Amino acid sequence: DAGVIQSPRHEVTEMGQEVTLRCKPISGHDYLFWYRQTMMRGLELLIYFNNNVPIDDSGMPEDRFSAKMPNASFSTLKIQPSEPRDSAVYFCASSLGQSEYEQYFGPGTRLTVT
Amino acid sequence: LAKTTQPISMDSYEGQEVNITCSHNNIATNDYITWYQQFPSQGPRFIIQGYKTKVTNEVASLFIPADRKSSTLSLPRVSLSDTAVYYCLVGTEGDSSYKLIFGSGTRLLVRP
């Protein structure tokens, strides 16, 4: 298995633009997690899905952020409109369970909003 | 407020044993404690997981006291390649609902 795949690896955009980050989880994993990592706030859980259904989105910072999982092999995290404070590394992870199994992380997308 | 606390940094020398403790006062009753390692420009990578007492695998041991309000990751005989940031991850039950929370991370520097 290729592991968790994220695209793009790097994204540079201007403030106000829409940004879409993509994730392909490991086949057979029922849970998918989106995280944001910054120096100031560390690793923050934004949202996670179980069987394509959002379970907890309380970590999504504001309405500008949205996430979808239309099927078991694909998820997106969208920021619209983007702001400079959204600059961070965004990780996607997948797992067989909520906490009783390890999470497998993708390589991350480094987002820079100017 | 549910919180997961770790030391910010630790220094060690090659060949020594390193113990990193994470405090998680509000750990959820049925939740596991998981530790991850992260190198620069990479995603976190699983090290070890446990529910109670002691767990050991080929790279680390995890010690969990009976009250489960903390856990200690033990790395035996560290090498230079163990220089990384180490995170604990637990599910917590606070004022609101269940939350999965990463600790703030412990930056381990292994010196020759």
Short mmCIF file of C-alpha atoms in Angstrom, two decimals:
data_model
loop_
_atom_site.label_atom_id
_atom_site.label_comp_id
_atom_site.label_asym_id
_atom_site.label_seq_id
_atom_site.Cartn_x
_atom_site.Cartn_y
_atom_site.Cartn_z
CA ASP A 1 0.00 0.00 0.00
CA ALA A 2 1.25 3.50 -0.82
CA GLY A 3 0.13 4.87 2.51
CA VAL A 4 -1.90 8.01 2.98
CA ILE A 5 -1.59 10.27 -0.05
CA GLN A 6 -1.98 14.03 0.16
CA SER A 7 -1.95 16.63 -2.55
CA PRO A 8 -0.62 19.12 -3.21
CA ARG A 9 2.54 18.88 -1.10
CA HIS A 10 3.00 22.62 -1.22
CA GLU A 11 0.50 25.37 -1.90
CA VAL A 12 1.14 29.08 -2.09
CA THR A 13 -1.84 31.32 -2.56
CA GLU A 14 -2.94 34.88 -2.03
CA MET A 15 -5.26 35.99 0.70
CA GLY A 16 -8.88 35.66 -0.31
CA GLN A 17 -8.37 32.75 -2.65
CA GLU A 18 -9.99 29.35 -2.23
CA VAL A 19 -7.71 26.48 -1.26
CA THR A 20 -8.56 22.79 -1.56
CA LEU A 21 -6.43 20.11 0.05
CA ARG A 22 -6.89 16.47 -0.89
CA CYS A 23 -6.38 13.17 0.87
CA LYS A 24 -6.57 9.53 -0.09
CA PRO A 25 -6.63 7.27 2.98
CA ILE A 26 -5.28 3.76 3.22
CA SER A 27 -7.72 1.29 1.74
CA GLY A 28 -9.86 -0.38 4.38
CA HIS A 29 -9.38 2.29 7.02
CA ASP A 30 -12.72 3.49 8.37
CA TYR A 31 -11.44 6.63 10.08
CA LEU A 32 -9.98 9.72 8.47
CA PHE A 33 -8.53 12.66 10.39
CA TRP A 34 -7.51 16.17 9.33
CA TYR A 35 -4.91 18.00 11.44
CA ARG A 36 -3.24 21.39 11.30
CA GLN A 37 0.26 21.94 12.64
CA THR A 38 1.81 25.31 13.48
CA MET A 39 4.67 26.35 15.71
CA MET A 40 2.35 28.30 17.98
CA ARG A 41 -0.48 25.78 18.38
CA GLY A 42 1.16 22.44 17.67
CA LEU A 43 -0.91 19.60 16.22
CA GLU A 44 -4.62 20.36 16.25
CA LEU A 45 -7.36 17.97 15.24
CA LEU A 46 -9.71 19.79 12.88
CA ILE A 47 -12.25 17.11 12.00
CA TYR A 48 -12.54 13.37 11.68
CA PHE A 49 -14.78 10.99 9.80
CA ASN A 50 -15.99 7.46 10.42
CA ASN A 51 -17.27 5.60 7.37
CA ASN A 52 -17.40 8.90 5.47
CA VAL A 53 -19.56 10.59 8.13
CA PRO A 54 -18.15 13.55 10.10
CA ILE A 55 -17.97 12.63 13.79
CA ASP A 56 -16.41 15.69 15.39
CA ASP A 57 -15.80 18.97 13.59
CA SER A 58 -15.42 21.10 16.71
CA GLY A 59 -11.77 21.73 15.84
CA MET A 60 -12.61 23.48 12.58
CA PRO A 61 -11.55 27.05 13.33
CA GLU A 62 -14.36 28.90 11.59
CA ASP A 63 -16.89 28.80 8.80
CA ARG A 64 -14.21 29.43 6.23
CA PHE A 65 -13.11 25.82 6.73
CA SER A 66 -15.10 22.89 5.40
CA ALA A 67 -14.34 19.20 4.88
CA LYS A 68 -16.02 16.49 2.90
CA MET A 69 -15.60 12.78 2.38
CA PRO A 70 -17.73 11.79 -0.62
CA ASN A 71 -16.45 8.20 -0.57
CA ALA A 72 -14.15 5.88 1.35
CA SER A 73 -11.12 6.74 -0.74
CA PHE A 74 -11.19 10.51 -0.90
CA SER A 75 -11.51 13.55 1.32
CA THR A 76 -11.06 17.29 0.87
CA LEU A 77 -10.41 20.18 3.20
CA LYS A 78 -11.40 23.52 1.77
CA ILE A 79 -10.58 27.01 3.00
CA GLN A 80 -12.57 29.85 1.50
CA PRO A 81 -11.52 32.61 1.64
CA SER A 82 -8.00 31.91 2.81
CA GLU A 83 -6.15 34.22 5.20
CA PRO A 84 -2.45 34.55 6.12
CA ARG A 85 -3.13 33.03 9.56
CA ASP A 86 -4.20 29.80 7.82
CA SER A 87 -0.57 29.21 6.82
CA ALA A 88 0.39 25.86 8.34
CA VAL A 89 1.09 22.24 7.51
CA TYR A 90 -2.10 20.25 7.11
CA PHE A 91 -1.93 16.52 7.74
CA CYS A 92 -4.39 13.84 6.84
CA ALA A 93 -4.32 10.53 8.72
CA SER A 94 -6.31 7.31 8.51
CA SER A 95 -6.90 4.48 10.93
CA LEU A 96 -8.87 1.31 11.57
CA GLY A 97 -10.35 2.85 14.72
CA GLN A 98 -10.90 6.05 16.71
CA SER A 99 -8.13 5.58 19.26
CA GLU A 100 -7.49 1.86 19.70
CA TYR A 101 -5.51 1.63 16.47
CA GLU A 102 -2.57 3.69 15.26
CA GLN A 103 -3.08 6.54 12.86
CA TYR A 104 -1.11 6.57 9.64
CA PHE A 105 -0.19 10.09 8.60
CA GLY A 106 0.31 11.46 5.15
CA PRO A 107 3.30 13.65 4.25
CA GLY A 108 1.30 16.82 4.77
CA THR A 109 0.49 19.88 2.69
CA ARG A 110 2.45 23.00 3.49
CA LEU A 111 0.12 25.94 2.90
CA THR A 112 1.38 29.49 2.62
CA VAL A 113 -1.13 32.31 2.30
CA THR A 114 0.37 35.67 1.38
CA LEU B 1 -10.35 22.30 30.15
CA ALA B 2 -9.03 18.97 28.94
CA LYS B 3 -5.30 19.19 28.54
CA THR B 4 -2.37 16.97 27.66
CA THR B 5 1.00 18.18 28.98
CA GLN B 6 4.55 17.20 28.07
CA PRO B 7 7.99 18.71 28.73
CA ILE B 8 8.99 21.04 25.93
CA SER B 9 12.46 19.58 25.40
CA MET B 10 14.95 17.03 26.66
CA ASP B 11 18.63 16.43 26.03
CA SER B 12 20.38 13.09 26.14
CA TYR B 13 23.52 11.29 25.00
CA GLU B 14 23.86 8.26 22.79
CA GLY B 15 23.36 5.01 24.62
CA GLN B 16 21.32 6.48 27.45
CA GLU B 17 17.75 5.66 28.36
CA VAL B 18 15.25 8.47 27.87
CA ASN B 19 11.92 8.74 29.64
CA ILE B 20 9.29 11.23 28.47
CA THR B 21 6.15 11.71 30.54
CA CYS B 22 2.77 12.96 29.39
CA SER B 23 0.07 14.12 31.80
CA HIS B 24 -3.53 13.55 30.77
CA ASN B 25 -5.79 14.15 33.74
CA ASN B 26 -9.03 13.86 31.81
CA ILE B 27 -8.33 10.74 29.80
CA ALA B 28 -11.49 9.05 28.61
CA THR B 29 -12.34 5.84 30.46
CA ASN B 30 -11.99 3.47 27.54
CA ASP B 31 -9.33 5.26 25.57
CA TYR B 32 -5.86 4.17 24.62
CA ILE B 33 -2.67 6.20 24.99
CA THR B 34 -0.61 6.45 21.84
CA TRP B 35 2.84 7.93 21.24
CA TYR B 36 4.15 9.27 17.96
CA GLN B 37 7.54 10.39 16.66
CA GLN B 38 7.95 13.20 14.17
CA PHE B 39 10.96 14.18 12.10
CA PRO B 40 11.20 17.54 10.31
CA SER B 41 9.06 17.79 7.18
CA GLN B 42 7.35 14.46 7.86
CA GLY B 43 4.08 13.36 9.36
CA PRO B 44 4.01 11.79 12.82
CA ARG B 45 4.83 8.10 12.97
CA PHE B 46 3.44 5.57 15.44
CA ILE B 47 5.77 4.33 18.17
CA ILE B 48 3.71 2.50 20.78
CA GLN B 49 0.24 2.27 22.28
CA GLY B 50 -1.20 1.01 25.54
CA TYR B 51 -4.24 1.02 27.81
CA LYS B 52 -2.76 0.19 31.22
CA THR B 53 0.33 -1.14 33.03
CA LYS B 54 3.26 -1.73 30.70
CA VAL B 55 3.64 -2.32 27.00
CA THR B 56 6.90 -3.09 25.21
CA ASN B 57 7.76 -3.40 21.55
CA GLU B 58 10.97 -3.50 19.57
CA VAL B 59 11.63 0.23 19.89
CA ALA B 60 10.12 1.46 23.16
CA SER B 61 8.25 0.75 26.37
CA LEU B 62 5.19 2.51 27.67
CA PHE B 63 4.43 2.71 31.39
CA ILE B 64 0.91 3.60 32.52
CA PRO B 65 0.03 3.91 36.22
CA ALA B 66 -3.20 2.54 37.61
CA ASP B 67 -5.02 5.89 37.54
CA ARG B 68 -4.01 6.38 33.87
CA LYS B 69 -3.61 10.12 34.39
CA SER B 70 -0.12 10.02 32.95
CA SER B 71 2.08 7.82 30.81
CA THR B 72 5.82 7.51 30.30
CA LEU B 73 7.50 6.66 27.03
CA SER B 74 10.83 4.95 27.57
CA LEU B 75 13.43 4.81 24.81
CA PRO B 76 16.27 2.43 25.69
CA ARG B 77 19.80 3.26 24.51
CA VAL B 78 18.96 6.20 22.26
CA SER B 79 20.97 6.95 19.14
CA LEU B 80 21.47 10.13 17.14
CA SER B 81 18.63 9.09 14.84
CA ASP B 82 16.19 9.28 17.75
CA THR B 83 16.48 13.08 17.69
CA ALA B 84 12.90 14.08 16.94
CA VAL B 85 9.72 15.45 18.49
CA TYR B 86 7.63 12.99 20.49
CA TYR B 87 3.89 13.39 21.01
CA CYS B 88 1.34 11.62 23.14
CA LEU B 89 -2.23 11.31 21.90
CA VAL B 90 -5.20 10.55 24.10
CA GLY B 91 -8.94 10.89 24.04
CA THR B 92 -10.19 13.13 26.83
CA GLU B 93 -13.52 13.76 28.49
CA GLY B 94 -13.88 17.35 29.62
CA ASP B 95 -16.73 19.80 30.07
CA SER B 96 -18.03 19.09 26.61
CA SER B 97 -17.78 15.91 24.67
CA TYR B 98 -14.99 13.48 23.90
CA LYS B 99 -11.90 15.05 22.32
CA LEU B 100 -8.82 13.56 20.73
CA ILE B 101 -5.90 15.71 21.81
CA PHE B 102 -2.22 15.64 20.96
CA GLY B 103 0.25 16.75 23.58
CA SER B 104 2.37 19.79 22.84
CA GLY B 105 5.33 17.61 21.93
CA THR B 106 8.74 16.99 23.49
CA ARG B 107 11.76 17.86 21.40
CA LEU B 108 14.45 15.27 22.11
CA LEU B 109 18.03 16.06 21.19
CA VAL B 110 20.49 13.17 21.33
CA ARG B 111 24.13 14.20 21.46
CA PRO B 112 27.16 12.08 20.52
#
